[in-house]
Tab-separated table of C-alpha atoms and ligand atoms in Angstrom:
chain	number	residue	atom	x	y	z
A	30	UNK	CA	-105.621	12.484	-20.687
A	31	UNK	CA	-104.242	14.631	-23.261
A	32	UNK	CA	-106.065	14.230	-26.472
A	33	UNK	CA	-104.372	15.320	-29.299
A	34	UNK	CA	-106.024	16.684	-32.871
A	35	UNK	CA	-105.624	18.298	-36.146
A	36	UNK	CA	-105.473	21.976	-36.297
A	37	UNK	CA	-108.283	23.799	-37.864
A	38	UNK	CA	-108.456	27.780	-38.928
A	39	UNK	CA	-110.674	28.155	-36.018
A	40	UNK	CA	-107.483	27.490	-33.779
A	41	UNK	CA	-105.624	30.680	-35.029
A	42	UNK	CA	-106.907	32.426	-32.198
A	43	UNK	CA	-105.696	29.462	-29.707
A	44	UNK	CA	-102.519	29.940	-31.614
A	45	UNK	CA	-101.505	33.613	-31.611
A	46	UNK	CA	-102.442	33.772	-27.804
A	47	UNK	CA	-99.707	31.575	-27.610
A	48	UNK	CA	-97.355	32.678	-29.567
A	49	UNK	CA	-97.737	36.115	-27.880
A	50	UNK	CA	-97.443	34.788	-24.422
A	51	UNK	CA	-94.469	33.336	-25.213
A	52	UNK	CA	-92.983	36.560	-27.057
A	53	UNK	CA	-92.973	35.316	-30.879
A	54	UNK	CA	-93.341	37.329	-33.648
A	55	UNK	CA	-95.518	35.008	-36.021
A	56	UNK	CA	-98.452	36.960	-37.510
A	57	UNK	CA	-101.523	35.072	-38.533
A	58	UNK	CA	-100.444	34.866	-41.878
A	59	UNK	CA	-97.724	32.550	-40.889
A	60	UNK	CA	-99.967	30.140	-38.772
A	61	UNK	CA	-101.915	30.091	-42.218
A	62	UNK	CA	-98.944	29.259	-44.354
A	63	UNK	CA	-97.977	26.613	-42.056
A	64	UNK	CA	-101.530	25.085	-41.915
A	65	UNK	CA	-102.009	25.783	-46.290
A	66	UNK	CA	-98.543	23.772	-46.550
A	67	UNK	CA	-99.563	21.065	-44.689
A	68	UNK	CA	-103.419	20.644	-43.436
A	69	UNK	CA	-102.645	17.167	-41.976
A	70	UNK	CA	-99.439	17.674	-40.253
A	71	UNK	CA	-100.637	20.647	-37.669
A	72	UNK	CA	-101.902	20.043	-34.493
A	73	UNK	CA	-103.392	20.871	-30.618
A	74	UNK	CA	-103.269	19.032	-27.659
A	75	UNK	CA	-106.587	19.413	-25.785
A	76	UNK	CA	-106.210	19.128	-21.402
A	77	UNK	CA	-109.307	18.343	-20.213
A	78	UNK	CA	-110.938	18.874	-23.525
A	79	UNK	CA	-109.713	22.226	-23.862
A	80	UNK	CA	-106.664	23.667	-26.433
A	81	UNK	CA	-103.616	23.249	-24.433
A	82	UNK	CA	-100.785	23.208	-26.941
A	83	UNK	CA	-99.762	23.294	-30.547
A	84	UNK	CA	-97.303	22.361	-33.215
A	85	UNK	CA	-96.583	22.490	-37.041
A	86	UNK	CA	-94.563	19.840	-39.723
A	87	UNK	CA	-94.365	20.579	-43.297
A	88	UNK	CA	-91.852	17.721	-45.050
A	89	UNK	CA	-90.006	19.462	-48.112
A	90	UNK	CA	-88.411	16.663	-50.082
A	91	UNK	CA	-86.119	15.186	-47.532
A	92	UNK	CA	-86.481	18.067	-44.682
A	93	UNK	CA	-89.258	18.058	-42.419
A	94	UNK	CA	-89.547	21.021	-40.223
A	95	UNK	CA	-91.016	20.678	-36.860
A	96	UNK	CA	-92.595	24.614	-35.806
A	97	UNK	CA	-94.940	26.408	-33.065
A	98	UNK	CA	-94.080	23.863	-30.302
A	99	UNK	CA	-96.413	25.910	-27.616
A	100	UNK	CA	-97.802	25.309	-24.435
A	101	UNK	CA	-100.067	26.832	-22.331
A	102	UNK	CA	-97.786	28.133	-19.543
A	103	UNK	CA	-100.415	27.131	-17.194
A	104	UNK	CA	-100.318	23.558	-18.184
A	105	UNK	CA	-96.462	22.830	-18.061
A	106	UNK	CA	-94.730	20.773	-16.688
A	107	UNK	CA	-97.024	17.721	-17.427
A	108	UNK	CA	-93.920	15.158	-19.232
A	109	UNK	CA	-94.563	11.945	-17.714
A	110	UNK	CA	-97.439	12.728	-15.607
A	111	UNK	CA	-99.912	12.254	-18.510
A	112	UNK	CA	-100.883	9.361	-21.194
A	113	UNK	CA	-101.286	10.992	-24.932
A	114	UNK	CA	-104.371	9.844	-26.751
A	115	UNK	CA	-102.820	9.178	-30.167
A	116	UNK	CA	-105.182	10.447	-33.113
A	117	UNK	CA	-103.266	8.001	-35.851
A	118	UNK	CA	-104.946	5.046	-33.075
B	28	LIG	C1	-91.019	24.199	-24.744
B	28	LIG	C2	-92.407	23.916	-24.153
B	28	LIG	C3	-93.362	23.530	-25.279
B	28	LIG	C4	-92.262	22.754	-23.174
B	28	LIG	O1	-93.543	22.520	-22.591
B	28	LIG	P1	-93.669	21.735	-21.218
B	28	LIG	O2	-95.100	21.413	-20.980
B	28	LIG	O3	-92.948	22.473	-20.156
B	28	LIG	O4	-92.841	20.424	-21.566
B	28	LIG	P2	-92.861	19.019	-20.851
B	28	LIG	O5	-93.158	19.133	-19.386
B	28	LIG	O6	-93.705	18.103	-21.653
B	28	LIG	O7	-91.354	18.602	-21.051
B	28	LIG	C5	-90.335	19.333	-20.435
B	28	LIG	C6	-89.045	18.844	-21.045
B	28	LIG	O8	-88.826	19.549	-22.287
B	28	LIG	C7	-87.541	20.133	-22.257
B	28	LIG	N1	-87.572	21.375	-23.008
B	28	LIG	C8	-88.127	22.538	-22.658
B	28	LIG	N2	-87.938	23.468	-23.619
B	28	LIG	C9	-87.226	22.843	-24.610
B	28	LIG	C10	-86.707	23.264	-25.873
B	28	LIG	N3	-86.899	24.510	-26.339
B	28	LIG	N4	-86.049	22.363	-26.621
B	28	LIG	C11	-85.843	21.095	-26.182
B	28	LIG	N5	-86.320	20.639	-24.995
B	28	LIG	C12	-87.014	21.509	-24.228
B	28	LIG	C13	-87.249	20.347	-20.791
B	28	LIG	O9	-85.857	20.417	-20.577
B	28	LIG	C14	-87.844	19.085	-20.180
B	28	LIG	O10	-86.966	18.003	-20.343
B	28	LIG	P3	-86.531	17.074	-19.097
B	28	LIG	O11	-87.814	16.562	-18.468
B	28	LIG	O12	-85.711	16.003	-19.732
B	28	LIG	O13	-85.791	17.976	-18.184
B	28	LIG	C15	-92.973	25.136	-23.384
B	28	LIG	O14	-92.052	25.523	-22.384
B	28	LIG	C16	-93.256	26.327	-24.261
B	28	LIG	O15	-94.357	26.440	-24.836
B	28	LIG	N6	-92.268	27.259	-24.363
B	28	LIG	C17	-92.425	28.444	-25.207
B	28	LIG	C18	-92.273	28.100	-26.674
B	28	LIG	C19	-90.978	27.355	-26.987
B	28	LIG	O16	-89.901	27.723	-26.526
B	28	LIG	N7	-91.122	26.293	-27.810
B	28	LIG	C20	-89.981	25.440	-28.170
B	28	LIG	C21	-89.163	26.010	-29.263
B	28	LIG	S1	-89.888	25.739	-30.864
């Protein structure tokens, strides 16, 4: 089951190892901005209670902006193969 929650400042770590593995250039400060604009709308998917992915949505006026869609690289490859436990359940 992948379990899916809000992001908290104590993921920045989670999220920068990502981001590096997969050859971004985001600093911390920009997983911060991200998380200051909107503190509800970031999130990780935990595998086997543990951080497996991430993403990021702001909504400015009538743009939302969808950011930091990372996996684990170890963990891909699951589409299909797993249910998502939906937090707004
Ligand atoms: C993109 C990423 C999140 C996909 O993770 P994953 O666990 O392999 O994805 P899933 O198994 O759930 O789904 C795979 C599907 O996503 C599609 N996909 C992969 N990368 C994609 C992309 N950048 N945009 C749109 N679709 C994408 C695949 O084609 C596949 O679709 P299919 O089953 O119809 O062929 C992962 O490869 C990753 O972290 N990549 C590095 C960061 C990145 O490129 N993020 C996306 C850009 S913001």
């Amino acid at each position: 089951m992948i379990h899916v929650r809000e992001f908290t400042t104590n993921d920045l770590a989670f999220g920068m190892r990502l981001k590096t593995a997969a050859g971004w250039n985001q600093m911390e400060a920009d997983w911060k901005r991200a998380f200051e604009l909107e503190p509800h709308g970031c999130f990780v998917a935990e595998y086997e209670g543990r951080p497996a992915g991430t993403t990021t949505t702001c909504v400015f006026g009538d743009v939302a902006w969808i950011a930091m869609v990372l996996v684990d690289e170890a963990l891909r490859g699951q589409r299909d193969r797993q249910s998502v436990d939906d937090p707004r359940d």
